[in-house]
GROMACS .gro file of C-alpha atoms in nm:
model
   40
    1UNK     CA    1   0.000   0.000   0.000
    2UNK     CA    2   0.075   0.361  -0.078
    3UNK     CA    3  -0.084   0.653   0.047
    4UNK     CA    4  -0.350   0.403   0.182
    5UNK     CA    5  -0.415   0.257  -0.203
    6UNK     CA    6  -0.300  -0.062  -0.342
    7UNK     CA    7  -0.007  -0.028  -0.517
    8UNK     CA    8   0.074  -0.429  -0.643
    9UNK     CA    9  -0.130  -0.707  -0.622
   10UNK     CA   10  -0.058  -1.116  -0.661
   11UNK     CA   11   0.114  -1.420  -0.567
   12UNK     CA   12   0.472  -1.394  -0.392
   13UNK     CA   13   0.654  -1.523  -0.697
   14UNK     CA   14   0.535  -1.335  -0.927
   15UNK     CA   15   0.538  -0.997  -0.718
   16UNK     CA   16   0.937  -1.088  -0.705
   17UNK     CA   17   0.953  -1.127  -1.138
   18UNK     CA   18   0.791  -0.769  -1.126
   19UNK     CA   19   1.073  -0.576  -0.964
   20UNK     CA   20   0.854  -0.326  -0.789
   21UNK     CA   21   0.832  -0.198  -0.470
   22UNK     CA   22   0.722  -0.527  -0.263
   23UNK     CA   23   1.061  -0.701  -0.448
   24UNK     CA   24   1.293  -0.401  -0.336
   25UNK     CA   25   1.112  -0.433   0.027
   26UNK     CA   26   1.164  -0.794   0.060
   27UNK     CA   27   1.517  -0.817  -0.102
   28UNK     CA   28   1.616  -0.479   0.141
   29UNK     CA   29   1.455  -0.762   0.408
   30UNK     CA   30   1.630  -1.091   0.313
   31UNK     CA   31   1.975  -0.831   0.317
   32UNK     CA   32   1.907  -0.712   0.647
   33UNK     CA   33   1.857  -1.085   0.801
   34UNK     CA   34   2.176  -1.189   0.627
   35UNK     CA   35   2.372  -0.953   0.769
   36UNK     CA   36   2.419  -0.760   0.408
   37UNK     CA   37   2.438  -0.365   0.284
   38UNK     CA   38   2.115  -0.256   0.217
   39UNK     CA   39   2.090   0.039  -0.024
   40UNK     CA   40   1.830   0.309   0.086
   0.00000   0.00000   0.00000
């Protein structure tokens, strides 16, 4: 969501093949957990 409106919509995998925001947000996650840079 952004500014309270859906911005993507659909299954994890194919979120990810989109490169949008929710496949920054969780690669910026799976970096943080792995003890990797994360670029802001």
């Amino acid at each position: 969501m952004q500014e309270g409106r859906i911005i993507e919509r659909g299954r994890h995998e194919d979120l990810l093949s989109q490169g949008g925001w929710y496949a920054k947000t969780y690669e910026s996650q799976q970096l943080e957990m792995e003890g990797g840079e994360v670029d802001a």
